[in-house]
Structure formats: C-alpha cells, structure tokens
XYZ file of C-alpha atoms in Angstrom:
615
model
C 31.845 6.961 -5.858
C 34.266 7.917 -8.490
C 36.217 4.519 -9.253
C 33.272 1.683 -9.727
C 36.558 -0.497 -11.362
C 37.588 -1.165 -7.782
C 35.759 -4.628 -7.011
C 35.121 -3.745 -3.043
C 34.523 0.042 -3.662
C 30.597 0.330 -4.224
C 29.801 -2.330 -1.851
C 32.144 -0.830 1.092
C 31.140 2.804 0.524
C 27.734 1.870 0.812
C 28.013 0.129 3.656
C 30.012 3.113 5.604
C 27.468 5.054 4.598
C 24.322 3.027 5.949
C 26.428 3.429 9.808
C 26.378 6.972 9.461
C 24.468 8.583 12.790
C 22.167 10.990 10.674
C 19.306 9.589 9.140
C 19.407 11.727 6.817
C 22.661 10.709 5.505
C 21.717 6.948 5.311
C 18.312 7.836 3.757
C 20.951 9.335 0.934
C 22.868 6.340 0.815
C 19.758 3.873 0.414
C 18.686 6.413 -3.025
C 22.311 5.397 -4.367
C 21.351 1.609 -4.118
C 20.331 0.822 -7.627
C 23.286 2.889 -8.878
C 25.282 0.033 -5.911
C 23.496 -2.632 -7.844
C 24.529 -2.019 -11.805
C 28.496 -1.091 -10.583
C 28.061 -4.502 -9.008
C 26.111 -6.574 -11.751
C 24.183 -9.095 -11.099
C 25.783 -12.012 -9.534
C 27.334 -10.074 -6.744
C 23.965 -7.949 -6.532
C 21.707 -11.368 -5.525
C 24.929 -12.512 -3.968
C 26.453 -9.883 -1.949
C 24.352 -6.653 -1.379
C 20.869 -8.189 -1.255
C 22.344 -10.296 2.162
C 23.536 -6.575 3.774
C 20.108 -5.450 2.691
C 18.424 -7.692 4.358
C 20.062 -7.358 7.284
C 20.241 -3.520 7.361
C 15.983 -4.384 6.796
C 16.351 -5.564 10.257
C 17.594 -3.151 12.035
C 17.563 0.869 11.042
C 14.757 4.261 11.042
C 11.959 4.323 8.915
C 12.751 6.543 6.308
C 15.550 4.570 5.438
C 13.143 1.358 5.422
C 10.926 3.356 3.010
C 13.550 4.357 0.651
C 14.623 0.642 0.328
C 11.007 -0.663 -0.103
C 10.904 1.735 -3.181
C 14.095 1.194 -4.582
C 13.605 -2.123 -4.450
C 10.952 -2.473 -6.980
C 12.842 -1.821 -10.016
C 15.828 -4.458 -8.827
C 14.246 -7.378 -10.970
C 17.100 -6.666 -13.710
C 19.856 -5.681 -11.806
C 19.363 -9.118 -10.072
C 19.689 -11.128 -13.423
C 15.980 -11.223 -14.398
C 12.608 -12.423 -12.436
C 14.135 -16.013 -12.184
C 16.526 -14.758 -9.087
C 14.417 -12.597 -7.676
C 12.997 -13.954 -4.644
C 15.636 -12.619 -2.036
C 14.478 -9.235 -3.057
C 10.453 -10.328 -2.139
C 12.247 -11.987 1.172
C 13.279 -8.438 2.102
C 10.334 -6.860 0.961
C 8.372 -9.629 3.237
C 10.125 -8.023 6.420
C 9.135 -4.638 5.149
C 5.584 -5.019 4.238
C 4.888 -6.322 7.549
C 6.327 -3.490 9.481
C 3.543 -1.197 11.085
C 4.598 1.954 9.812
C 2.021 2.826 6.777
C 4.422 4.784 4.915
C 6.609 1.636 4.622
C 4.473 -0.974 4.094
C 2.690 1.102 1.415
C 6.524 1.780 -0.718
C 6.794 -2.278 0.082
C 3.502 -3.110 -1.206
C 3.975 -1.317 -4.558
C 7.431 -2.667 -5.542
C 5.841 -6.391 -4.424
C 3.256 -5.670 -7.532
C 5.801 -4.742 -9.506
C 7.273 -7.362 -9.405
C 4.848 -9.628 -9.366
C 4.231 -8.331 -12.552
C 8.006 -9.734 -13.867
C 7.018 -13.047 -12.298
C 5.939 -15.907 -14.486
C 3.046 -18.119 -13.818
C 5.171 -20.913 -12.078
C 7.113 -17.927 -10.098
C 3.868 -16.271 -9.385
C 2.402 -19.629 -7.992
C 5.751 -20.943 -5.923
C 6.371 -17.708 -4.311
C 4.035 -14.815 -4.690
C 1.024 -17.147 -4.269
C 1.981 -18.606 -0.996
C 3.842 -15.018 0.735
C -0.297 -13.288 0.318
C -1.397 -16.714 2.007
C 1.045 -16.569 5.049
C 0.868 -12.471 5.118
C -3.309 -12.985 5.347
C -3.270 -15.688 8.117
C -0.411 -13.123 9.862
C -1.130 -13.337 13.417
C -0.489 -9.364 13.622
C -2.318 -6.261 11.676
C 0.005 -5.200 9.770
C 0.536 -8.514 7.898
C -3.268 -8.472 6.876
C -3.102 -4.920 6.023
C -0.080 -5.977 3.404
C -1.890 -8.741 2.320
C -5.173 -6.755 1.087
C -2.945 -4.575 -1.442
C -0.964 -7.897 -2.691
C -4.463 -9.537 -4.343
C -4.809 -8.313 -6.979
C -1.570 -8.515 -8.814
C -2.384 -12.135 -8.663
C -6.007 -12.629 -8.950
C -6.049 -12.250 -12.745
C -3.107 -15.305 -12.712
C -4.504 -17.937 -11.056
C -7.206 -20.851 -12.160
C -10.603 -20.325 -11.114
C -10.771 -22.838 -8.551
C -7.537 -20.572 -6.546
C -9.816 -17.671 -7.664
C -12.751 -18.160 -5.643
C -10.425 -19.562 -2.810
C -8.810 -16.276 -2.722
C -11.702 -14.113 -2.292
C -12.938 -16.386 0.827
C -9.606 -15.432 1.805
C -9.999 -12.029 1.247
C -13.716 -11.828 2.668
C -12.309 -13.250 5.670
C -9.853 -10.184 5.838
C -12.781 -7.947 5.168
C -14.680 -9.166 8.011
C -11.561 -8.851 10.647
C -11.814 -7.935 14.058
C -9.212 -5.310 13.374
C -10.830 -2.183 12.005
C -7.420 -0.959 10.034
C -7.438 -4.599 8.193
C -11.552 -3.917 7.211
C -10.223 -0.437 6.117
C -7.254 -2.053 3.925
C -9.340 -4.348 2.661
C -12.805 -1.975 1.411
C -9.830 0.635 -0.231
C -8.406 -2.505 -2.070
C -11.287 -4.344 -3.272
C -12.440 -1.837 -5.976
C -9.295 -3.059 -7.985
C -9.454 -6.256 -7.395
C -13.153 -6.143 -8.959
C -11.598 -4.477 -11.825
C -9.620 -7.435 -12.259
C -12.251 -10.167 -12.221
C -12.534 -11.086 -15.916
C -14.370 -13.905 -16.422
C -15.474 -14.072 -13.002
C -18.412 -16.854 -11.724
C -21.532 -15.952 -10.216
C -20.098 -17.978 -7.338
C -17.055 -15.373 -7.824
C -19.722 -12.746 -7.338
C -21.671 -14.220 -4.700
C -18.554 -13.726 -2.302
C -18.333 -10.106 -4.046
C -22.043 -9.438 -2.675
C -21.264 -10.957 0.448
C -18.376 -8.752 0.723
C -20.070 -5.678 -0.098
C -23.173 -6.235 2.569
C -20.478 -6.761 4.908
C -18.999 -3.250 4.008
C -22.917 -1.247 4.186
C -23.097 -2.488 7.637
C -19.785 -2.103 9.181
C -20.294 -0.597 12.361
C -17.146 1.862 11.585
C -17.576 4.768 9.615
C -13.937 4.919 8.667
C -14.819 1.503 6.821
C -18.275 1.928 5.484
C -17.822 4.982 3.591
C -15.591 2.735 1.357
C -18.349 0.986 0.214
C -19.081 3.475 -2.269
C -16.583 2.718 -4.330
C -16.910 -0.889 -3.918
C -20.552 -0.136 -5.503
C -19.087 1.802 -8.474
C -16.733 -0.753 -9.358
C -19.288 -3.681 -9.450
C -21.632 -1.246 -11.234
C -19.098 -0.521 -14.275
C -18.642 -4.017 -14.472
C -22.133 -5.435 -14.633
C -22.225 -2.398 -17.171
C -19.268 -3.129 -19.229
C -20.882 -6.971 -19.328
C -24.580 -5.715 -20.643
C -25.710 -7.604 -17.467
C -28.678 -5.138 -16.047
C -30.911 -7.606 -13.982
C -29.157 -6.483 -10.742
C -29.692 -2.799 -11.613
C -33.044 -2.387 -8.941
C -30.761 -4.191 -6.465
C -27.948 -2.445 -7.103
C -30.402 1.197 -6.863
C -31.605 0.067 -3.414
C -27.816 -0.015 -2.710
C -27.242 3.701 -3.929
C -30.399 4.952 -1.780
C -29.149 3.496 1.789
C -25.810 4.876 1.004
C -27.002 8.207 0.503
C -29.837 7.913 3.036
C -27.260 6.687 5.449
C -27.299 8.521 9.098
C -23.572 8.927 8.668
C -22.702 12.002 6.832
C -19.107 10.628 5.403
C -20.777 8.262 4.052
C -23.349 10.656 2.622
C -20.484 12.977 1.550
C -19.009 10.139 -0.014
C -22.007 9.280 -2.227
C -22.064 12.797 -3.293
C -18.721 12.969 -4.176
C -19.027 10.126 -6.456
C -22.622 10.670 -7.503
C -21.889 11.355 -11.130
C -20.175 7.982 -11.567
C -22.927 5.982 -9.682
C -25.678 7.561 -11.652
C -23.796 7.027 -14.993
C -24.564 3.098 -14.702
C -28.121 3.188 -14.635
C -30.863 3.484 -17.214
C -33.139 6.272 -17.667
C -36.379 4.061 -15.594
C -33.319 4.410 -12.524
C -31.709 7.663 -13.261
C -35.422 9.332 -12.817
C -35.561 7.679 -9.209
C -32.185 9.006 -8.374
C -33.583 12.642 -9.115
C -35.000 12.896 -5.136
C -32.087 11.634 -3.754
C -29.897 14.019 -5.331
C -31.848 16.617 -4.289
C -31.677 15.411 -0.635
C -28.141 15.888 -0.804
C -28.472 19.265 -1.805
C -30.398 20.299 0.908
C -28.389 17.592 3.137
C -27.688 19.658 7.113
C -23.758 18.773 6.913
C -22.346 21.076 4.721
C -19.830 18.988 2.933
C -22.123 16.593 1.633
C -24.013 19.963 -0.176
C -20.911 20.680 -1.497
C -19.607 17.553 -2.999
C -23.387 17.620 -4.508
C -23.146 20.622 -6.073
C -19.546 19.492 -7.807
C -21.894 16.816 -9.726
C -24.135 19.183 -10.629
C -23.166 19.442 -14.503
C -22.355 15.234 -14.807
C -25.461 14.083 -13.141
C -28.121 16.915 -15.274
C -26.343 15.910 -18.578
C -27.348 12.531 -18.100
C -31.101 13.241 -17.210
C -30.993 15.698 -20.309
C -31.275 12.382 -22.116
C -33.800 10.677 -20.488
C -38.003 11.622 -21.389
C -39.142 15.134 -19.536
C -35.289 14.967 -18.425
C -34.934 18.994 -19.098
C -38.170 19.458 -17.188
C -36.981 17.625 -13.651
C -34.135 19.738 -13.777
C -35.889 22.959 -14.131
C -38.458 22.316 -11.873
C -36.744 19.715 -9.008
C -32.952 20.806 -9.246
C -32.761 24.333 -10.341
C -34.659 25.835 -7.743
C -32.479 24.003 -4.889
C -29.205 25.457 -7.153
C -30.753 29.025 -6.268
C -30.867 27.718 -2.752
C -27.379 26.869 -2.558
C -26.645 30.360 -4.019
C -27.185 31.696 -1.493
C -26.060 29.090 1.110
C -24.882 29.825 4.907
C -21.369 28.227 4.157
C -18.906 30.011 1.819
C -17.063 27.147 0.468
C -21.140 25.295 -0.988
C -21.931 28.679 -2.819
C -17.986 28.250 -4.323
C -18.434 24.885 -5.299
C -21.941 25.598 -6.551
C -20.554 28.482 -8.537
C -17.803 26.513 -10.326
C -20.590 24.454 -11.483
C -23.369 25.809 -12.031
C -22.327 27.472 -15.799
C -22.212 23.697 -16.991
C -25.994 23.884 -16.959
C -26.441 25.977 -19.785
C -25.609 24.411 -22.253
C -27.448 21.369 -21.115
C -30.880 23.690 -20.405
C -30.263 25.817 -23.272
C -30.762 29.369 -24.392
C -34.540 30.180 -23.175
C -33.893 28.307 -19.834
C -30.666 29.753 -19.496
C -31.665 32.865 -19.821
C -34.635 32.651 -17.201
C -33.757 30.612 -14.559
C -30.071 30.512 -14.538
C -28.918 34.173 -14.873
C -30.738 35.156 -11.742
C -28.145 32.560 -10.130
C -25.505 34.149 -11.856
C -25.794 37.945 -11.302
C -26.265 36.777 -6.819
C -23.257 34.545 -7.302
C -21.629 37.555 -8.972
C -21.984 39.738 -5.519
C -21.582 37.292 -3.385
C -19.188 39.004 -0.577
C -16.723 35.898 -0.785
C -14.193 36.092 -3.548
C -13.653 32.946 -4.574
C -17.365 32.653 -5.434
C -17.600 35.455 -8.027
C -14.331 34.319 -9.436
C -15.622 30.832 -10.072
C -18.045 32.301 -11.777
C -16.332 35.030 -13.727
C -14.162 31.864 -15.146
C -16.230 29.637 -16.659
C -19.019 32.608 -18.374
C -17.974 31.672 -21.598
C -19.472 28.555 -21.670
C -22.501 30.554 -20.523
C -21.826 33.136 -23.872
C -21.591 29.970 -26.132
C -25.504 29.228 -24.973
C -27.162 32.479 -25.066
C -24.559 34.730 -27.104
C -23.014 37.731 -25.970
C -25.508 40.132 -26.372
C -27.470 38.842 -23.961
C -24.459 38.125 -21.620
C -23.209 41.364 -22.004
C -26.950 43.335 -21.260
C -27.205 40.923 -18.243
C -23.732 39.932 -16.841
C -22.003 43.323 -18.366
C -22.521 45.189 -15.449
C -21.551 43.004 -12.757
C -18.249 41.949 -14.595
C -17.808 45.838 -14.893
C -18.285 46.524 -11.086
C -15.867 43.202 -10.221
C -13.082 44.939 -12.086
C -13.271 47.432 -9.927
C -13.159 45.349 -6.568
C -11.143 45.793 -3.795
C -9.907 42.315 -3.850
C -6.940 42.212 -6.545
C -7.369 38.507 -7.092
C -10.945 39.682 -8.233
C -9.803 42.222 -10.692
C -7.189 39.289 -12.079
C -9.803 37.150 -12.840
C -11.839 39.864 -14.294
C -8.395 40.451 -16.668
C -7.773 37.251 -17.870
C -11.565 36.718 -19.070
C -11.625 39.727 -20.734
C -9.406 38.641 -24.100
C -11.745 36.006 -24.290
C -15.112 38.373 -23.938
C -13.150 40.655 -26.392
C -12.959 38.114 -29.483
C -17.041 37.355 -28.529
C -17.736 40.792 -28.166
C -16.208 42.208 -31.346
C -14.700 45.277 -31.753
C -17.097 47.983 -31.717
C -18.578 46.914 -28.354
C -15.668 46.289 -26.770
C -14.205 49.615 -27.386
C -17.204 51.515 -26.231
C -17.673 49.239 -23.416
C -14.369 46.965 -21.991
C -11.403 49.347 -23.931
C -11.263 52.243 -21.206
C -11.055 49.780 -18.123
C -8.566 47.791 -19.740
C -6.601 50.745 -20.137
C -7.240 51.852 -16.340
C -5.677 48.428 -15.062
C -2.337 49.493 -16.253
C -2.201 52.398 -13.491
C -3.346 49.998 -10.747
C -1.504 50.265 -7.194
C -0.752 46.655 -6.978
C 1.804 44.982 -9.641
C 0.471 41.983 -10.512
C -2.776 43.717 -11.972
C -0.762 46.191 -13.911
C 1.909 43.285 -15.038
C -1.737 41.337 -16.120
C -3.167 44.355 -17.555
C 0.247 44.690 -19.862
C -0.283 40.851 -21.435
C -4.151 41.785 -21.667
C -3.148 44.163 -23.903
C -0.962 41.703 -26.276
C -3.437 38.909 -25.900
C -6.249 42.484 -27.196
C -4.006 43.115 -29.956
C -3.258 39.135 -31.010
C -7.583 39.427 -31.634
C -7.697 43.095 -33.265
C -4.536 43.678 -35.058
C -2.036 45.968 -35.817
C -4.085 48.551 -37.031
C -6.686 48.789 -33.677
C -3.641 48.832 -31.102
C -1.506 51.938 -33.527
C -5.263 53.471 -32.729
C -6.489 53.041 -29.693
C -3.475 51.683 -27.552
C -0.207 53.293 -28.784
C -0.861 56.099 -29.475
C -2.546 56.605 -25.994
C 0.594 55.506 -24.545
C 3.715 55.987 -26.536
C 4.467 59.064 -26.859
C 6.606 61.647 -26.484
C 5.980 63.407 -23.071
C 6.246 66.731 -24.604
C 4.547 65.745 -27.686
C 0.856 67.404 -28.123
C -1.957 65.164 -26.271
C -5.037 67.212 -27.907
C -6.698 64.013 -28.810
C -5.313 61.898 -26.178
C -6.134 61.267 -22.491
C -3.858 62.777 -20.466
C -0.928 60.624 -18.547
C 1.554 62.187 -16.278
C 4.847 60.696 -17.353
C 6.214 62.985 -14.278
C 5.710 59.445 -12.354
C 8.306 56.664 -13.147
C 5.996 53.909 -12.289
C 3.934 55.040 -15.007
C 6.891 55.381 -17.444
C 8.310 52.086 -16.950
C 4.723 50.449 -17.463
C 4.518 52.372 -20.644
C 8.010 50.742 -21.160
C 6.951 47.601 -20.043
C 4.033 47.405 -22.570
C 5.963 48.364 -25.358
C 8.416 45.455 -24.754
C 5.070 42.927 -24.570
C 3.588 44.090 -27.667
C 6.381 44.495 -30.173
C 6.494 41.014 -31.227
C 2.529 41.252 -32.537
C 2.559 44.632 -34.012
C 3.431 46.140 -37.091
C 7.301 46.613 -38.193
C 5.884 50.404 -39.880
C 4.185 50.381 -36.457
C 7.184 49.351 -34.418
C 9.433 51.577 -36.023
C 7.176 54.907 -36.382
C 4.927 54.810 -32.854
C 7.459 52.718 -30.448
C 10.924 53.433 -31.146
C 11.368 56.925 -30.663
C 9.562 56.524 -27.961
C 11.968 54.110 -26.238
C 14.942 55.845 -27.712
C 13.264 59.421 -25.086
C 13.723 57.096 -21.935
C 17.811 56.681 -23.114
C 18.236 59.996 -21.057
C 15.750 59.317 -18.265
C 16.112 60.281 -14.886
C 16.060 57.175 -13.024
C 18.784 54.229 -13.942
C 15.523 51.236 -13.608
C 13.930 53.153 -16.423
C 17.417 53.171 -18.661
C 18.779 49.420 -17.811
C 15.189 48.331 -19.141
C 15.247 50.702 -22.156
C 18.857 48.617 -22.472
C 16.809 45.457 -22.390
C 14.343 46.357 -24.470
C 16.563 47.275 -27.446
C 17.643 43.877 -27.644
C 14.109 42.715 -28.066
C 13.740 45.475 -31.129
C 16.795 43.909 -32.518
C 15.430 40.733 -32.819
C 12.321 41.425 -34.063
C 13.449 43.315 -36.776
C 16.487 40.180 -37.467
C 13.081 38.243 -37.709
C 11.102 40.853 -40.012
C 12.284 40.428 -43.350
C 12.585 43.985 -43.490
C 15.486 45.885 -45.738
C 16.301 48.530 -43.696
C 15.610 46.459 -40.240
C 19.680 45.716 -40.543
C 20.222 49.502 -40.942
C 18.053 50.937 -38.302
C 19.713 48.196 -35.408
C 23.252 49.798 -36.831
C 22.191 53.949 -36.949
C 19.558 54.144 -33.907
C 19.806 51.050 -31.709
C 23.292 50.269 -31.228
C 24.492 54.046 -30.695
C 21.814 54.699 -28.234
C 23.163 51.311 -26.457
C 27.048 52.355 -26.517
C 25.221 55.538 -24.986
C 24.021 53.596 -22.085
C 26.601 51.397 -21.787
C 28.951 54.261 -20.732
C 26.052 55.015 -18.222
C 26.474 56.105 -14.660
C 24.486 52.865 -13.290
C 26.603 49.957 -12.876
C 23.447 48.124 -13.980
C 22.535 49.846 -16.974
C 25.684 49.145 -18.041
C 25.715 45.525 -17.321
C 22.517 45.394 -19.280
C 23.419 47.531 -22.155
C 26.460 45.419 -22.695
C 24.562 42.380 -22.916
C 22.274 43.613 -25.585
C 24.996 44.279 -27.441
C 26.331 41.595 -27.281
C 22.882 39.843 -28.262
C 22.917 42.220 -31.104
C 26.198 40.699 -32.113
C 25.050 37.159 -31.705
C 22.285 37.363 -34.365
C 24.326 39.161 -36.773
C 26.434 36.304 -36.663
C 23.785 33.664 -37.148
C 22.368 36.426 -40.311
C 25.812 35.723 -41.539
C-alpha cells in the first residue's frame, strides 16, 4: 500500500485482499479499511467502497463481519460528515441483525456512535425508524439489536415518541424469546439513566417493566433486575423524590429473599449501591437481610456479601445506634465467615474486613476485630492471610502500632517465615510501610534481622524483593542507619575482620552477587562519603572474581557509580570515575568472558556519554 497517488490502487488492493482463502488474512485487510477510506476521500468512500462493503457484508466469516462492524463506527468523517452517512447504518443494519453476538454487539456500538453524529432530523428520518423495524423483526436477533439501539435516541425525541418507545420496548421485555428478555433487562438500566424529564406515565411503563423482570420465570433474566432497581433508585434519589422508597425496600427484600441464588448473589454483589439510596428509617431494615446473606447456604452469595462489608457498615455508622448493630448483628457473623467451609468466602471476607476499623474505631477494633484478624492470619489458605497482611495499615491508622505490633507482630513474624513464597512477598512489601509506623528503634530490634534473612532466601524473587526492601528501608531511615546496620553487614571485604559483624560466607557466589545486587539498588539513596568509602572498594574486590556473572555485573554496576557521582555535585566525583572506575573497567574489558567484555565496553562507553553531556 505504498503508492495511495494511484486512483484504483487502495480500492483494488483491498479488494484482492478480502478474496484471500485465510480468514485471517481478510480479517487484516478489513483493519486497513479506514486507512482505504482517507486514501480514497470522501466522495469515492460513500461512492465506491461503501457498495463493496456492503456486499462483502453479505457474504464472508464472522470475524471479518466483526472487524467491519467496528471499523465502521468512526466512518462518519471519512464519508463527508453525518449528512451522507446512511449507507454506512444500511450496512450496519445487515450486521446487527446477524445472530452471532460478537457481531451484532461491534454493530450495535458503532450504530450509537453514530447516532450520536446524527442531527435531530437525521436521527428522526433514519435512526428513528431502523430501532422500529429492527423491534418488530420477525427473528431474535433483530430484537436483541434493537434493545441496545434505545437509548442513543430516547433522550432525542418529544415526549409523546418517548412514552411510545418504551411500550415498544416493554413489549421487547416481555418477548417470548428468552435471549430478547435478557437483551432487553441488561439494556434498560441505561436507558433509565437517560430519562430526564421523564412523566410519571414514563415511569408507570418503567414499573411495569420492572415487575415484569422480578417475575420472569428465567433466572438468566431475573437476576437483571437488580440493576434495573439501582438505576431507578439513583434516579428517584438524584430527583429528592423519596415517597416510593417503602416500595422500592419491599423490592430489595424479594430480591434478596428470592429462592434463586443468582439472583441472591446478584443482590449481594450490588448491595452497597442498593443500600446507598435509602434513608437511615430503611437502611436499619436492611440490617437482617444483609445478614441473611451472610449466612446465605450457596457460597457465592456469602462471598459477594462479605465484598460489601466495608460500603454497607459505613453507611449504618451514620445512622442512630448504627455502631451498635454492627457490633452486635454483623460482627459476630464476620467471625463466622472467618472461619467459613469455602476458601474463596474467608478470602473475600479477609480483603474486607480491615475496612471496619476505622468505621468501629480503636476500642472496638481492638476487641472484636483483632480476634478476626490473628484466625484470618493462620488460616491454611494463602490468599487469605495475604489479604489480610495487605490492607493492616489501615488497621495501624485505627489503633496505632503499638498495639498492632503486641497483637499482629507475631503472626506477621511467623508468615515471613512460611513455606509459601507468595506469603513471604507479601510479608516484604508491607514491611517498608510497618517500618516508617514503627520507627526506628522497634524496627531494628524487632523487623531489621528478618529483613536481612530474606536476602539469603532459596527462591529469587524473595531475595530480588528483599534487595528493593532494603532501598525502600533506607528511603525512610537515611544514610546514616543503612552505613550502620546494612552496609556494613554486607559490604565488605571478604577478608576484612567481621568481629562485630554477623558472619556471611562470601565462599558462595549466589551470596556475592546479591551483595552485588544490593549495592547497585541502594547507591542512588545513600551517601556520596558513603558510596565512595563502604561500597566502592567493595565492588572494585569482585573485578578479580572467580566467576564471569559476578564480573559482567561488577561491569554494570560501575556505570551506575558513574552516574551517580555525574549527578552528585561532588569535586572529586570526576576524578574518582577517571583513577578507580574506568581502569578497573579497561581491566574487565580485556576479560576472558565474552560477556564481561561486552558489558564492560558498554559502561564505558556510558561513561563517555555523560562526560560529553558535562561538557
């Protein structure tokens, strides 16, 4: 597709390409269609391609079709403007009413696009009467379109084609055809969102529509009611309009009373943004039901509850006595689901269950949620201690870490040590975090030692974790603290006196090189004295190490010395890259190790590069 100056070009190669046998190949043709469109402007566009598009829309696989339904939607300027698009909605048409989902779903969204372009008159000559025909389609699939074409149009239109749209539509909702109910309950929740300035006559087809959904006779369709009932909830909300809030309640308790546990999962699932548009007289009579779910025999539905744990007790904190239900009605059933049969409840419970604090406070905290905490915390299933382990510091923020650390200390402690590795990573990446609450006296008597173990673990990821620990340590307590208590554990000469320092057996070269590795992590946030006294000679003793991995990474690191001393402001950081660093390279760069080599030359050559940009 080099030469778009040659008139026939785009159209032809396109067209060549669309006969190809594989699929594939003409699914890679239809992507280049837009690119087809601007080489062509837009008279030939509406004149030329959009005809072989529609007939290729005819006749051709799937994937292709669903690659032109989503092209398609951005064609309304490469035809000229919304005023000449209607042969690209007559090829949509064909496409939208095709049974495949995938299709009809790419079709449906370019439609609302550009119904969007479309201006009133456009909107009511074509749009208007393509949703009438698709809804009175004498085949599923047309219906099914229909349902997600509303309500791009149902803001547009007088109030009189209003209401005579949503008979429509209530007619489609009450279709023999389960898959058009289905189409029509997952659409309608937008198309409430959309009624501005509705009539109660508007709404009475609403209500209609919605008892129609509670007592569907297919699960696969009544489950959607849910939604339906949080979007006409946020809009009675958003309108100050509470007369239909006992109504509207009754609603919420069949739903989550209901024998079929999708739709009781579902009401769980979205119980936080049902209970958010009631007032506190409704929210205390939702405080059973929610406690039926979490004691609910399927499962799922307990653990789609205990997701809404935080959102629903936040807003009963507010109400009179709110604190009080929740200690006495909805803790004690949390503690239940601690310790519940399935796995996946007590994880979903877990990542939850930390919100409370803050909402119950310290002196609740403190005696009726730790005892949650420390059983989550040895649960036998990882991913429930983890969920835990991540969110404690909104637990800290509540109680303090004192407290955390007398209670919670010793679990955290014994999870570092699991035999799960993702367990010890969690444990890791908490602990900078602990750290800066802790301060720096406890954590060195308490945390400092097993952060220091990590970096010996067998698998890699803990020890490459354990390494950034240690920056992320050092970021919080400074220069000073990791000379102290980090480098000089670890960077030193191997032959250098260890009287007052614990022993490590540099004979191993996994243990050298994640010495080495640590030293490249934490010279950017330490010291240039530091840097320059504790870490360099220490690298420049691995130039002459035994194994080549150890000296191409020494070659590597170098590099990184150079440029943090170019970045210093330092007046002999110049001198000691030109009298230490750069010899100790050329050393290297004559090495045996075709990779050391490679590596030492590129440092150098890095080196090079910023004294050019110093000059």
């Amino acid at each position: 597709m080099d030469n778009f100056n040659d008139d026939l070009y785009p159209l032809a190669l396109l067209m060549d390409e669309l006969k190809h046998d594989d699929v594939a190949n003409r699914v890679q043709a239809m992507r280049k269609v837009d690119t087809i469109a601007m080489a062509l402007g837009p008279e030939r566009t509406v004149n030329e391609l959009l005809p072989f598009l529609h007939d290729v829309a005819q006749d051709d696989e799937e994937e292709v079709f669903a690659e032109l339904g989503t092209k398609l939607g951005s064609f309304v300027p490469l035809v000229g403007g919304h005023q000449h698009c209607e042969p690209v909605i007559q090829i949509l048409l064909i496409l939208v009413s095709m049974e495949e989902p995938i299709v009809r779903d790419k079709a449906i969204v370019s439609l609302n696009l550009i119904a969007d372009e479309l201006n009133d008159e456009e909107l009511h000559g074509i749009f208007l009467p393509m949703v009438s025909t698709l809804s009175s389609g004498n085949w599923f699939s047309k219906k099914v379109a229909a349902c997600g074409l509303f309500k791009s149009i149902i803001r547009r239109v007088n109030e009189e084609t209003r209401h005579e749209l949503l008979q429509t539509y209530l007619k489609l909702l009450t279709d023999d055809s389960p898959m058009v109910r289905r189409a029509a309950a997952s659409n309608l929740p937008a198309i409430i969102e959309k009624l501005d300035g509705a009539l109660p006559a508007d709404w009475d087809v609403i209500s209609a529509m919605f008892h129609h959904l509670v007592s569907d006779d297919q699960d696969s369709v009544k489950f959607l009611s849910v939604d339906v009932l949080v979007a006409i909830l946020a809009r009675f909300r958003e309108s100050g309009d509470d007369s239909h809030n006992s109504q509207f309640l009754a609603s919420v308790l069949a739903l989550i009373g209901d024998a079929s546990w999708r739709v009781r999962y579902t009401a769980a699932d979205r119980f936080g943004k049902l209970a958010t548009n009631f007032g506190d007289a409704e929210l205390a009579k939702l405080v059973d039901p929610f406690v039926s779910l979490m004691k609910d025999n399927e499962g799922e539905v307990r653990k789609a509850i205990a997701r809404q744990l935080p959102d629903f007790c936040e807003y009963l904190a507010n109400i009179p006595d709110g604190r009080s239900i929740i200690v006495e009605k909805i803790v004690p059933v949390v503690a239940e689901l601690a310790e519940d049969p399935h796995e996946a409840v007590r994880a979903a419970a877990a990542s939850k269950v930390t919100g409370l604090a803050p909402i119950l406070g310290k002196e609740a905290t403190i005696e009726q949620l730790l005892p949650i905490f420390l059983v989550m915390l040895k649960d036998e299933f990882p991913e429930v201690r983890l969920n835990v382990i991540s969110s404690l510091s909104v637990v800290n923020s509540t109680i303090g870490v004192s407290l955390l650390s007398t209670h919670l200390l010793p679990a955290i402690t014994e999870l570092a040590q699991d035999s799960k590795w993702r367990v010890r990573l969690a444990i890791i990446e908490y602990i900078p975090k602990l750290a800066d609450q802790l301060g720096v006296s406890f954590f060195n008597s308490e945390l400092l030692s097993l952060c220091m173990s990590w970096l010996w673990d067998p698998v890699f990821a803990i020890r490459d974790a354990a390494v950034n620990n240690l920056k992320e340590l050092i970021v919080i307590f400074g220069s000073e603290w990791a000379n102290r208590e980090i480098i000089s554990r670890l960077l030193h000469s191997p032959e250098s006196s260890q009287d007052d320092q614990d022993q490590i057996d540099y004979s191993n070269f996994v243990i050298r090189l994640t010495c080495l590795f640590t030293a490249t992590k934490i010279i950017p946030v330490v010291d240039f004295d530091i840097v320059v006294s504790s870490i360099l000679p220490f690298v420049n003793h691995l130039v002459n190490d035994s194994v080549p991995n150890i000296r191409f990474n020494v070659a590597k690191l170098y590099l990184v010395l150079a440029e943090t001393f170019a970045n210093s402001g330092q007046p002999n950081a110049s001198s000691i890259v030109s009298n230490d660093i750069l010899p100790k390279l050329e050393k290297l760069q004559s090495d045996e190790d075709v990779d050391v080599r490679f590596y030492a030359s590129r440092s150098i050559q890095g080196i090079e590069n910023l004294a050019l940009k110093a000059n």
